[in-house]
Coordinates of C-alpha atoms in Angstrom, one line a residue:
Chain A
M1 CA -40.1 -13.6 10.9
N2 CA -39.6 -16.5 13.3
L3 CA -36.3 -18.1 14.3
F4 CA -36.8 -21.0 11.9
D5 CA -37.0 -18.6 8.9
Q6 CA -34.0 -16.7 10.2
F7 CA -31.9 -19.8 10.1
L8 CA -33.2 -21.5 7.0
G9 CA -33.8 -18.3 5.1
H10 CA -30.2 -17.3 5.6
Y11 CA -28.8 -20.8 5.1
N12 CA -26.1 -19.7 2.6
Y13 CA -24.9 -17.0 4.9
W14 CA -24.5 -19.4 7.8
V15 CA -22.4 -21.6 5.5
V16 CA -20.3 -18.6 4.6
I17 CA -19.7 -17.7 8.3
F18 CA -18.9 -21.3 9.2
L19 CA -16.4 -21.7 6.3
M20 CA -14.9 -18.3 6.9
M21 CA -14.2 -19.0 10.6
T22 CA -12.9 -22.5 9.8
G23 CA -10.5 -21.1 7.3
F24 CA -9.5 -18.2 9.4
Y25 CA -8.8 -20.5 12.4
A26 CA -6.7 -22.8 10.2
V27 CA -4.6 -19.9 9.0
I28 CA -3.9 -18.7 12.5
A29 CA -3.6 -21.9 14.4
S30 CA -1.7 -24.3 12.2
D31 CA 2.1 -24.3 12.2
N32 CA 2.4 -26.1 8.9
L33 CA 2.7 -23.7 6.0
I34 CA 0.8 -25.9 3.6
K35 CA -2.1 -26.1 6.1
K36 CA -2.0 -22.3 6.4
I37 CA -2.5 -22.1 2.6
V38 CA -5.3 -24.6 2.7
G39 CA -6.9 -22.5 5.5
L40 CA -6.5 -19.4 3.3
N41 CA -8.3 -21.2 0.5
I42 CA -11.2 -22.1 2.6
F43 CA -11.4 -18.6 3.9
Q44 CA -11.5 -17.2 0.3
T45 CA -14.0 -19.8 -0.8
A46 CA -16.4 -18.5 1.9
V47 CA -16.3 -15.1 0.3
F48 CA -16.9 -16.7 -3.1
I49 CA -20.1 -18.2 -1.8
L50 CA -21.1 -14.9 -0.2
Y51 CA -20.9 -13.2 -3.6
I52 CA -22.6 -16.1 -5.5
S53 CA -25.5 -16.1 -2.9
M54 CA -26.1 -12.4 -3.3
G55 CA -26.6 -12.7 -7.1
K56 CA -29.2 -15.5 -6.8
I57 CA -32.8 -14.6 -6.9
I58 CA -35.3 -17.3 -6.0
G59 CA -37.1 -18.4 -9.2
G60 CA -34.7 -16.3 -11.3
T61 CA -33.4 -17.7 -14.6
A62 CA -30.3 -17.1 -16.5
P63 CA -29.9 -13.5 -17.6
I64 CA -30.8 -13.9 -21.3
V65 CA -33.3 -11.7 -23.0
V66 CA -36.6 -13.5 -23.8
T67 CA -39.4 -12.2 -26.0
Q68 CA -42.7 -12.3 -24.1
T69 CA -46.3 -12.2 -25.3
A70 CA -48.7 -9.6 -23.9
E71 CA -50.3 -11.9 -21.3
Q72 CA -46.9 -13.2 -20.2
A73 CA -45.7 -9.7 -19.6
A74 CA -48.0 -9.5 -16.6
N75 CA -45.7 -12.0 -15.0
P76 CA -42.3 -10.8 -16.1
V77 CA -39.3 -13.2 -16.2
V78 CA -37.0 -12.8 -13.2
Y79 CA -33.3 -12.9 -13.8
S80 CA -30.5 -13.7 -11.4
N81 CA -27.9 -11.0 -11.2
P82 CA -24.9 -12.0 -13.3
L83 CA -22.6 -9.3 -12.0
P84 CA -21.6 -10.8 -8.6
H85 CA -20.8 -14.0 -10.4
V86 CA -18.5 -12.3 -12.9
L87 CA -16.9 -10.4 -10.1
I88 CA -16.2 -13.5 -8.1
L89 CA -14.7 -15.2 -11.2
T90 CA -12.0 -12.5 -11.0
A91 CA -11.6 -13.1 -7.3
I92 CA -11.2 -16.8 -7.9
V93 CA -8.4 -16.2 -10.5
V94 CA -6.7 -13.9 -7.9
G95 CA -7.1 -16.7 -5.3
I96 CA -5.5 -19.2 -7.6
A97 CA -2.6 -16.9 -8.3
T98 CA -2.1 -16.3 -4.6
T99 CA -2.2 -20.1 -3.9
A100 CA 0.3 -20.7 -6.6
L101 CA 2.7 -18.0 -5.3
G102 CA 2.2 -19.3 -1.7
L103 CA 3.0 -22.9 -2.7
A104 CA 6.1 -21.7 -4.7
L105 CA 7.3 -19.9 -1.6
V106 CA 6.7 -23.0 0.5
I107 CA 8.9 -25.0 -1.9
R108 CA 11.7 -22.4 -1.6
I109 CA 11.3 -22.3 2.2
K110 CA 11.6 -26.1 2.3
E111 CA 14.8 -25.9 0.2
A112 CA 16.3 -23.2 2.4
Y113 CA 15.3 -24.5 5.8
G114 CA 14.6 -28.2 5.3
T115 CA 11.2 -27.9 7.0
I116 CA 7.8 -26.2 6.6
E117 CA 6.8 -26.2 10.2
E118 CA 6.7 -22.6 11.4
D119 CA 8.1 -23.2 14.9
E120 CA 11.1 -25.1 13.5
I121 CA 11.8 -22.3 11.0
L122 CA 11.7 -19.8 13.9
A123 CA 14.0 -21.9 15.9
K124 CA 16.5 -22.2 13.0
D125 CA 16.4 -18.4 12.5
A126 CA 17.0 -17.8 16.2
D127 CA 20.1 -20.1 16.1
A128 CA 21.6 -18.4 13.0
Chain B
M1 CA -1.2 23.0 -27.4
M2 CA -1.0 19.6 -25.6
E3 CA -4.6 19.0 -26.3
T4 CA -3.9 18.4 -30.0
F5 CA -2.2 15.1 -29.3
A6 CA -4.4 12.1 -29.8
F7 CA -3.3 10.4 -26.6
Y8 CA -4.0 13.4 -24.4
P9 CA -7.7 12.6 -23.5
H10 CA -6.7 9.0 -22.7
L11 CA -4.1 10.0 -20.1
P12 CA -6.0 8.5 -17.1
V13 CA -6.1 5.0 -18.6
L14 CA -2.6 5.2 -20.1
Q15 CA -1.3 6.0 -16.7
V16 CA -2.1 2.4 -15.7
V17 CA -2.1 0.6 -19.0
V18 CA 1.4 1.7 -20.0
P19 CA 3.3 0.1 -17.0
M20 CA 1.0 -2.9 -17.1
L21 CA 1.7 -3.7 -20.8
A22 CA 5.3 -2.8 -20.3
A23 CA 5.7 -5.6 -17.7
P24 CA 5.4 -8.5 -20.1
L25 CA 7.3 -6.7 -22.8
C26 CA 10.1 -6.1 -20.2
Y27 CA 10.2 -9.9 -19.6
L28 CA 10.5 -10.5 -23.4
L29 CA 13.7 -8.4 -23.5
I30 CA 15.5 -11.2 -21.7
K31 CA 18.8 -9.3 -21.2
P32 CA 18.7 -7.6 -17.7
R33 CA 20.4 -4.4 -18.9
L34 CA 17.8 -3.9 -21.7
A35 CA 15.0 -4.7 -19.3
W36 CA 16.3 -2.2 -16.8
L37 CA 16.7 0.6 -19.4
F38 CA 13.2 -0.2 -20.7
A39 CA 11.7 -0.2 -17.1
T40 CA 13.4 3.1 -16.4
L41 CA 12.0 4.7 -19.5
V42 CA 8.5 3.5 -18.6
S43 CA 8.8 4.9 -15.1
W44 CA 9.8 8.3 -16.5
L45 CA 6.9 8.1 -18.9
T46 CA 4.4 7.4 -16.1
F47 CA 5.9 10.2 -14.1
A48 CA 5.4 12.6 -17.0
M49 CA 1.8 11.4 -17.3
A50 CA 1.2 12.0 -13.6
V51 CA 2.5 15.5 -13.9
L52 CA 0.3 16.2 -16.9
L53 CA -2.7 14.8 -15.0
L54 CA -2.0 16.9 -11.9
L55 CA -1.7 20.1 -14.1
Q56 CA -5.1 19.3 -15.5
V57 CA -6.9 18.9 -12.2
S58 CA -4.9 21.4 -10.1
D59 CA -7.6 24.0 -10.4
G60 CA -10.2 21.7 -8.9
T61 CA -11.7 20.2 -12.1
L62 CA -12.7 16.5 -11.9
L63 CA -11.5 14.4 -14.8
Q64 CA -13.6 11.4 -15.6
Y65 CA -12.6 8.7 -18.1
N66 CA -15.0 6.0 -19.0
I67 CA -13.2 2.8 -20.0
G68 CA -14.4 1.5 -23.3
N69 CA -16.9 4.4 -23.3
W70 CA -19.3 2.6 -21.0
E71 CA -21.2 5.1 -19.0
P72 CA -20.8 4.8 -15.3
P73 CA -22.2 3.3 -13.1
W74 CA -22.3 0.4 -15.5
G75 CA -18.8 0.7 -16.9
I76 CA -15.6 1.2 -14.9
A77 CA -14.7 4.9 -14.6
Y78 CA -11.4 6.3 -13.8
N79 CA -11.7 9.6 -11.8
V80 CA -8.9 12.0 -11.2
D81 CA -9.2 14.8 -8.7
R82 CA -6.6 16.7 -6.8
L83 CA -6.3 14.0 -4.1
N84 CA -5.4 11.1 -6.4
A85 CA -3.4 13.1 -8.8
F86 CA -1.3 14.0 -5.8
V87 CA -0.9 10.4 -4.9
L88 CA -0.2 9.4 -8.5
L89 CA 2.6 12.0 -8.5
I90 CA 4.1 10.5 -5.3
V91 CA 4.1 6.9 -6.6
S92 CA 5.3 7.6 -10.1
G93 CA 7.8 10.2 -8.9
I94 CA 9.4 7.7 -6.5
A95 CA 9.4 5.1 -9.3
A96 CA 11.1 7.5 -11.6
V97 CA 14.1 7.9 -9.2
V98 CA 14.2 4.3 -7.9
F99 CA 14.2 2.6 -11.3
P100 CA 17.4 4.4 -12.6
Y101 CA 19.0 3.7 -9.2
A102 CA 18.2 0.0 -9.3
W103 CA 20.9 -1.2 -11.7
H104 CA 24.0 -1.5 -9.5
S105 CA 22.0 -2.7 -6.5
V106 CA 20.2 -5.4 -8.5
Q107 CA 23.5 -6.5 -10.0
K108 CA 24.9 -7.2 -6.6
E109 CA 21.8 -8.6 -4.8
I110 CA 19.9 -10.6 -7.4
P111 CA 21.1 -13.6 -9.4
A112 CA 21.6 -12.8 -13.1
K113 CA 18.8 -15.0 -14.4
Q114 CA 16.2 -13.4 -12.1
Q115 CA 17.1 -9.8 -12.8
T116 CA 14.8 -9.4 -15.8
L117 CA 12.0 -10.9 -13.7
F118 CA 12.7 -8.5 -10.9
F119 CA 12.2 -5.5 -13.2
T120 CA 9.0 -7.1 -14.6
A121 CA 7.7 -7.5 -11.1
M122 CA 8.6 -3.9 -10.3
L123 CA 6.6 -2.7 -13.3
L124 CA 3.6 -4.8 -12.3
C125 CA 3.7 -3.5 -8.8
L126 CA 3.9 0.1 -10.1
A127 CA 0.9 -0.6 -12.4
G128 CA -1.1 -2.0 -9.5
L129 CA -0.3 0.9 -7.2
L130 CA -1.1 3.5 -9.8
G131 CA -4.4 1.7 -10.7
M132 CA -5.5 1.5 -7.1
T133 CA -5.0 5.3 -6.9
I134 CA -6.8 6.3 -10.1
T135 CA -9.8 4.0 -10.3
G136 CA -13.3 5.1 -9.4
D137 CA -14.6 1.6 -9.1
A138 CA -14.7 -0.2 -5.7
F139 CA -14.1 -3.7 -7.1
N140 CA -11.3 -2.5 -9.4
V141 CA -9.5 -1.4 -6.2
F142 CA -9.5 -5.0 -5.0
V143 CA -8.2 -6.4 -8.3
L144 CA -5.4 -3.8 -8.7
L145 CA -4.5 -4.2 -5.0
E146 CA -3.9 -7.9 -5.6
I147 CA -1.8 -7.1 -8.7
S148 CA 0.4 -4.9 -6.7
S149 CA 0.4 -7.2 -3.6
L150 CA 1.3 -10.4 -5.5
S151 CA 4.2 -8.6 -7.3
S152 CA 5.4 -7.2 -4.0
Y153 CA 5.4 -10.7 -2.4
T154 CA 7.6 -11.8 -5.3
L155 CA 9.9 -8.8 -4.9
I156 CA 10.4 -9.4 -1.2
S157 CA 11.1 -13.1 -1.6
L158 CA 14.0 -12.3 -4.0
G159 CA 16.1 -11.0 -1.0
K160 CA 19.4 -12.7 -0.4
D161 CA 18.7 -13.8 3.1
R162 CA 16.6 -16.9 3.5
R163 CA 14.5 -15.1 6.0
A164 CA 13.2 -13.0 3.0
L165 CA 11.2 -16.1 2.0
T166 CA 9.5 -16.4 5.4
A167 CA 8.9 -12.7 5.4
A168 CA 7.3 -12.9 2.0
F169 CA 5.2 -15.8 3.1
Q170 CA 4.0 -14.0 6.2
Y171 CA 3.2 -11.0 4.2
L172 CA 1.3 -13.1 1.7
I173 CA -0.9 -14.6 4.4
M174 CA -1.6 -11.3 6.1
G175 CA -2.0 -9.4 2.9
T176 CA -4.4 -11.9 1.5
I177 CA -6.5 -11.9 4.6
G178 CA -6.5 -8.1 4.4
A179 CA -7.5 -8.1 0.7
T180 CA -10.2 -10.7 1.4
F181 CA -11.6 -8.5 4.1
I182 CA -11.8 -5.6 1.7
L183 CA -13.5 -7.9 -0.8
I184 CA -16.1 -8.9 1.9
G185 CA -16.7 -5.2 2.7
I186 CA -17.2 -4.3 -1.0
G187 CA -19.6 -7.3 -1.3
L188 CA -21.7 -6.0 1.5
L189 CA -21.8 -2.5 0.0
Y190 CA -22.9 -4.1 -3.3
M191 CA -25.6 -6.0 -1.5
L192 CA -26.9 -2.7 -0.1
T193 CA -26.7 -0.5 -3.2
G194 CA -26.3 -2.7 -6.3
T195 CA -23.5 -0.5 -7.5
L196 CA -19.7 -0.5 -7.5
N197 CA -19.0 3.0 -8.8
M198 CA -17.6 5.1 -6.0
A199 CA -19.6 8.2 -6.7
D200 CA -22.8 6.2 -7.2
L201 CA -22.1 4.2 -4.0
A202 CA -21.6 7.5 -2.0
A203 CA -24.9 8.8 -3.3
R204 CA -26.9 5.6 -2.6
L205 CA -25.4 4.9 0.8
V206 CA -26.9 8.0 2.2
D207 CA -30.3 6.3 2.3
V208 CA -29.1 3.2 4.3
Q209 CA -27.0 5.0 6.9
S210 CA -28.1 3.1 10.0
S211 CA -28.2 -0.4 8.6
R212 CA -26.1 -3.0 10.3
T213 CA -24.8 -4.3 6.9
M214 CA -23.2 -0.9 6.3
Q215 CA -21.6 -0.9 9.7
A216 CA -20.2 -4.4 9.0
A217 CA -18.9 -3.2 5.7
L218 CA -17.1 -0.3 7.3
A219 CA -15.5 -2.7 9.9
F220 CA -14.3 -5.2 7.3
I221 CA -12.9 -2.5 5.0
V222 CA -11.1 -0.6 7.8
V223 CA -9.5 -3.8 9.1
G224 CA -8.6 -5.0 5.6
I225 CA -7.0 -1.7 4.6
G226 CA -5.4 -1.5 8.0
L227 CA -3.6 -4.7 7.3
K228 CA -2.3 -3.4 4.0
M229 CA -1.2 -0.1 5.3
A230 CA 0.4 -1.6 8.4
M231 CA -1.8 0.2 10.9
F232 CA -0.6 -0.6 14.4
P233 CA -1.3 -3.5 15.7
L234 CA -1.7 -5.0 12.2
H235 CA 1.9 -4.0 11.2
L236 CA 3.6 -7.4 12.0
W237 CA 4.4 -8.2 8.4
L238 CA 6.1 -5.0 7.7
P239 CA 9.5 -5.0 9.6
N240 CA 10.6 -8.4 8.2
A241 CA 9.3 -7.6 4.7
Y242 CA 11.3 -4.4 4.5
A243 CA 14.4 -5.7 6.3
Y244 CA 15.0 -8.8 4.1
A245 CA 13.7 -7.5 0.7
P246 CA 16.3 -6.5 -1.9
S247 CA 17.3 -2.9 -1.2
V248 CA 15.6 -1.6 -4.3
A249 CA 12.4 -3.2 -3.4
S250 CA 12.5 -1.9 0.2
A251 CA 13.1 1.6 -1.1
F252 CA 10.2 1.4 -3.6
L253 CA 7.7 -0.3 -1.3
A254 CA 8.5 1.7 1.8
A255 CA 8.0 4.9 -0.1
T256 CA 4.8 3.9 -2.1
A257 CA 2.9 0.8 -1.0
T258 CA 1.6 2.0 2.4
K259 CA 0.9 5.4 1.0
V260 CA -1.4 4.1 -1.6
A261 CA -3.2 2.0 1.1
V262 CA -3.7 5.2 3.2
Y263 CA -5.1 6.8 0.1
V264 CA -7.6 3.9 -0.4
L265 CA -8.6 4.2 3.3
L266 CA -9.3 8.0 2.8
R267 CA -11.2 7.3 -0.3
F268 CA -13.4 4.7 1.3
L269 CA -13.9 6.6 4.6
L270 CA -14.4 10.1 3.3
T271 CA -15.8 9.8 -0.2
I272 CA -17.8 6.5 -0.1
F273 CA -19.0 6.2 3.5
G274 CA -19.0 9.9 4.1
V275 CA -17.8 12.1 7.0
A276 CA -21.2 12.0 8.7
F277 CA -21.4 8.2 8.9
V278 CA -17.7 7.5 9.7
F279 CA -16.9 10.3 12.2
E280 CA -20.3 11.2 13.6
A281 CA -22.4 8.0 13.6
M282 CA -19.6 5.5 14.0
Q283 CA -17.0 7.7 15.8
V284 CA -14.1 5.9 14.1
Q285 CA -11.7 8.6 15.2
Y286 CA -11.8 7.2 18.8
L287 CA -10.6 3.9 17.4
F288 CA -7.8 5.5 15.4
L289 CA -6.6 7.9 18.0
P290 CA -5.2 5.4 20.6
L291 CA -3.8 3.2 17.7
A292 CA -2.1 6.2 16.1
V293 CA -0.5 7.4 19.4
T294 CA 0.7 3.9 20.4
A295 CA 2.2 3.4 16.9
M296 CA 4.1 6.7 17.1
V297 CA 5.6 6.0 20.5
F298 CA 5.8 2.2 20.7
A299 CA 7.2 1.7 17.2
S300 CA 9.8 4.5 17.7
V301 CA 10.9 2.8 20.9
V302 CA 11.3 -0.5 19.2
A303 CA 13.2 1.1 16.4
I304 CA 15.8 2.3 18.9
F305 CA 16.7 -1.2 19.8
Q306 CA 17.2 -2.6 16.3
Q307 CA 20.7 -3.6 15.1
D308 CA 19.7 -3.9 11.5
V309 CA 19.3 -0.4 10.1
K310 CA 16.7 -1.5 7.5
R311 CA 14.6 -3.0 10.3
M312 CA 15.0 0.2 12.3
L313 CA 13.7 2.2 9.4
A314 CA 10.9 -0.3 8.9
Y315 CA 9.7 0.3 12.5
S316 CA 10.1 4.0 12.0
S317 CA 7.7 3.6 9.0
V318 CA 5.1 2.1 11.4
A319 CA 5.6 5.1 13.6
Q320 CA 5.2 7.5 10.7
L321 CA 2.0 5.8 9.7
G322 CA 0.9 6.6 13.2
Y323 CA 1.3 10.3 12.4
I324 CA -0.6 9.8 9.2
L325 CA -3.4 8.1 11.0
L326 CA -3.4 10.7 13.7
G327 CA -4.1 13.4 11.1
I328 CA -7.1 11.5 9.9
A329 CA -8.4 10.9 13.5
L330 CA -8.3 14.6 14.3
V331 CA -11.1 15.2 11.8
N332 CA -10.3 18.8 10.9
V333 CA -8.9 20.3 7.7
T334 CA -5.5 21.0 9.2
G335 CA -5.1 17.4 10.4
L336 CA -6.1 16.0 7.0
T337 CA -3.7 18.4 5.3
A338 CA -1.0 17.1 7.6
T339 CA -1.9 13.5 6.6
L340 CA -1.7 14.3 2.9
L341 CA 1.5 16.3 3.3
H342 CA 3.0 13.4 5.3
L343 CA 2.1 11.0 2.6
F344 CA 4.2 13.0 0.2
N345 CA 7.0 13.9 2.6
H346 CA 7.4 10.5 4.2
A347 CA 7.7 9.0 0.7
L348 CA 10.6 11.5 0.0
M349 CA 12.4 10.9 3.3
K350 CA 12.0 7.1 3.5
G351 CA 12.9 6.8 -0.2
A352 CA 16.1 8.8 0.4
L353 CA 17.0 6.8 3.5
F354 CA 16.4 3.4 2.0
M355 CA 18.3 4.4 -1.1
A356 CA 21.3 5.5 1.0
L357 CA 21.1 2.2 2.8
G358 CA 21.0 0.3 -0.5
A359 CA 24.3 2.1 -1.5
I360 CA 25.8 0.9 1.9
C361 CA 24.5 -2.6 1.3
L362 CA 26.2 -2.5 -2.1
R363 CA 29.6 -1.6 -0.7
V364 CA 29.6 -3.1 2.8
G365 CA 27.2 -6.1 2.2
V366 CA 25.1 -5.6 5.3
A367 CA 23.6 -2.6 6.9
T368 CA 23.8 -3.1 10.7
V369 CA 24.7 -0.2 13.0
D370 CA 28.1 -1.9 13.7
S371 CA 29.0 -2.4 10.1
M372 CA 28.5 1.3 9.5
A373 CA 31.3 2.3 11.9
G374 CA 33.6 4.9 10.3
L375 CA 31.7 5.0 7.0
G376 CA 31.4 8.8 7.3
K377 CA 34.9 9.2 5.9
Q378 CA 34.8 6.4 3.3
M379 CA 31.4 7.0 1.8
P380 CA 30.9 10.7 2.6
W381 CA 28.2 11.4 0.0
T382 CA 26.1 8.4 0.9
M383 CA 26.3 9.0 4.6
A384 CA 25.5 12.7 4.1
A385 CA 22.4 11.7 2.2
F386 CA 21.5 9.4 5.1
V387 CA 21.9 12.2 7.6
A388 CA 19.9 14.6 5.5
G389 CA 17.1 12.0 5.2
G390 CA 17.4 11.4 9.0
L391 CA 17.0 15.1 9.8
S392 CA 13.9 15.2 7.6
L393 CA 12.6 12.1 9.5
I394 CA 13.1 13.9 12.8
G395 CA 11.4 17.0 11.5
V396 CA 14.2 19.6 11.6
P397 CA 13.2 23.0 10.0
L398 CA 14.1 23.5 6.3
T399 CA 13.2 19.8 5.6
V400 CA 9.9 18.4 4.5
G401 CA 9.5 16.5 7.8
F402 CA 9.2 19.8 9.6
I403 CA 6.3 20.9 7.4
S404 CA 4.1 17.9 8.0
K405 CA 4.7 17.8 11.7
W406 CA 4.1 21.5 11.9
Y407 CA 0.6 21.1 10.4
L408 CA 0.0 18.1 12.6
I409 CA 0.8 20.0 15.8
L410 CA -1.3 22.9 14.6
A411 CA -4.2 20.5 14.1
T412 CA -3.9 19.1 17.6
L413 CA -3.7 22.6 19.1
E414 CA -6.8 23.6 17.0
R415 CA -8.6 20.7 18.7
G416 CA -7.1 21.7 22.1
W417 CA -5.8 18.2 22.6
W418 CA -2.4 19.2 23.9
P419 CA -1.4 15.7 25.2
L420 CA -1.3 14.7 21.5
T421 CA 1.1 17.6 20.9
V422 CA 3.3 16.2 23.6
A423 CA 3.1 12.7 22.1
I424 CA 4.2 14.0 18.6
L425 CA 7.2 15.8 20.2
V426 CA 8.1 12.8 22.2
A427 CA 8.0 10.5 19.2
S428 CA 10.2 13.0 17.3
L429 CA 12.7 13.0 20.1
L430 CA 12.7 9.2 19.9
A431 CA 13.5 9.5 16.2
V432 CA 16.5 11.7 17.1
I433 CA 17.8 8.7 19.2
Y434 CA 17.6 6.1 16.6
I435 CA 19.0 8.3 13.8
W436 CA 21.8 9.4 16.2
R437 CA 22.9 5.8 16.7
V438 CA 23.7 5.6 13.0
V439 CA 25.3 9.0 12.9
E440 CA 27.4 8.1 15.9
A441 CA 28.6 4.9 14.4
A442 CA 29.4 6.5 11.0
Y443 CA 31.1 9.7 12.1
F444 CA 32.4 9.1 15.6
K445 CA 33.7 5.6 15.5
E446 CA 36.8 4.4 13.7
R447 CA 36.6 1.8 11.0
P448 CA 37.7 -1.6 12.5
A449 CA 41.4 -2.2 11.5
D450 CA 40.6 -5.5 9.9
A451 CA 37.7 -4.2 7.8
K452 CA 38.1 -4.0 4.0
P453 CA 38.5 -0.5 2.5
V454 CA 35.2 0.7 1.1
K455 CA 34.7 2.9 -1.9
E456 CA 32.0 5.6 -2.4
A457 CA 28.9 4.3 -4.1
P458 CA 28.7 4.6 -7.9
L459 CA 27.2 7.8 -9.4
G460 CA 24.3 5.8 -10.8
M461 CA 23.1 5.3 -7.3
L462 CA 24.2 8.6 -5.7
I463 CA 22.5 10.9 -8.2
P464 CA 19.0 9.4 -7.7
T465 CA 19.5 9.3 -3.9
W466 CA 20.6 13.0 -3.9
L467 CA 17.7 14.0 -6.1
L468 CA 15.4 12.8 -3.4
V469 CA 17.5 14.5 -0.7
L470 CA 17.4 17.7 -2.6
A471 CA 13.6 17.2 -3.0
N472 CA 13.5 16.9 0.8
V473 CA 15.0 20.3 1.2
Y474 CA 13.3 21.9 -1.7
F475 CA 9.8 21.0 -0.6
G476 CA 10.8 21.9 3.0
V477 CA 11.4 25.5 1.9
Q478 CA 9.1 25.9 -1.1
T479 CA 5.8 24.6 0.3
D480 CA 3.3 26.3 -2.0
L481 CA 2.9 23.3 -4.3
T482 CA 2.5 20.6 -1.7
V483 CA 0.6 22.5 1.0
G484 CA -1.6 24.1 -1.7
I485 CA -2.7 20.8 -3.1
A486 CA -3.0 19.1 0.2
Q487 CA -5.1 21.9 1.7
A488 CA -7.4 22.0 -1.2
A489 CA -7.9 18.2 -1.3
A490 CA -8.4 18.1 2.4
T491 CA -11.0 20.8 2.3
S492 CA -13.0 19.2 -0.4
L493 CA -12.7 15.7 1.2
L494 CA -14.2 17.0 4.5
G495 CA -17.1 18.5 2.6
G496 CA -16.1 22.2 2.7
A497 CA -16.0 24.5 -0.3
P498 CA -12.9 23.6 -2.4

């Protein structure tokens, strides 16, 4: 396998790694709490794509049973794996719940501190 | 006799389903007092179920429950062996004492209209923790982990101090990163094997031992669970979370949440990846050893300098997780026995200590070392409970703390690594110092003249606290049950004859 195949053949996974690192960087580096949540979302989305990619089979169709004639059976229908897609549906729901809770906390923090910048919050806590 | 009941074969799933269904019902009760009574009842019910499960598997049988009657590896199976029955007992046992204790503390610390929601979140958290422990499906672990995590973020954010909000937010960020890492790891394992059932995974991973995907999966899962169990240096969320959470939530989470994370780590390392891959091919123990020793010593030193006693105990928890990790890193049966014992024993002692602190928060308002001056005379029972819990934390003979440290020291000597023995003893001495600061304030200082007089805590809080204190002593003397189960579970985990 040459380098070209390595890159294009694993195109999805390069996207996953790029998104994952972008999100992770945003979570760590930004001071703004909303931006942190956005970063977290990008980070989680990367994992969604990882799972969706692993279920896909090139040339695969939707996983529905089809009746085949005898000569078609020599070339059986290939299905994509539905399980990773179902799994990640659960993870997407979890991600939404986490985002909702995180945003709710940000609202409460804004009410309590009057700011959502982490350095200002830390400064206010140090004063108190 | 028990087998005649129709529910009996369904115990494994009821263990999780009962608290999970009880949570929304609890919310519908609206009145806080009813919600509390209901939640307490449910916690006792789950405890009873955990005891019944442990009795069934204590002779080494393996219970398997196929949800919806779908055969594994296609369906989700719940597997109960001695190891997770033991952890189920810890979690539900702590719940069964913390829930009755909660009423007075919640009355004082949480606004009336949020009290029902608080009990609902506690039940959800309990359901998530029990589910993580009992499930035999790798993806199910992630889902239930998130159920327990999301409810614990809510519980922490209900603290009175506004810093509870930032602590909960910080935990949410770190916890979600941890959970997502676990998700990536499970995804990689699925890519390798095409299965999620733990037993099936273990069997299929044997063929792909040297693949880089498996190594990456191990790395993601260890770091992810490390975040959830507050493995040093990933513990940064823990001190704030425990310090600013409502007292009841601190007591419950400190005694159970990290324990379940340790269980999940053991399950992944020893059952799924297998001893040969984790400890011989990857040599994970040499990663764990320095982290464990640093946690034991460093976190204990930090604990000494804390003004807030809740924060002090939180750092002490990080140190105790160091002992637990050390037991795993020694890779021998005695070390793993010590780890399992310390899961149980640390839950008992931290539960008792945080519950005593909750009683002090109720009467005094804050739990700083200074605010506790002279409390020994005014709240004799509460302070006595704190001292007893503290002695157990230090590891004085006749308490449970001594038992687990004894086995840990034996394990280090078995390996011949005496510097670790010294480190354990030093860390225990550091524990003497931070517990002593509280004892000194409570018994040897006078109450400030302008301080308001303080009453003893109500019986509703004292009785559950003392139940745990007595458990600390009982299991420190009568060790057959705990050591027996821990030793048997450790032997079978490390692949010896059970």
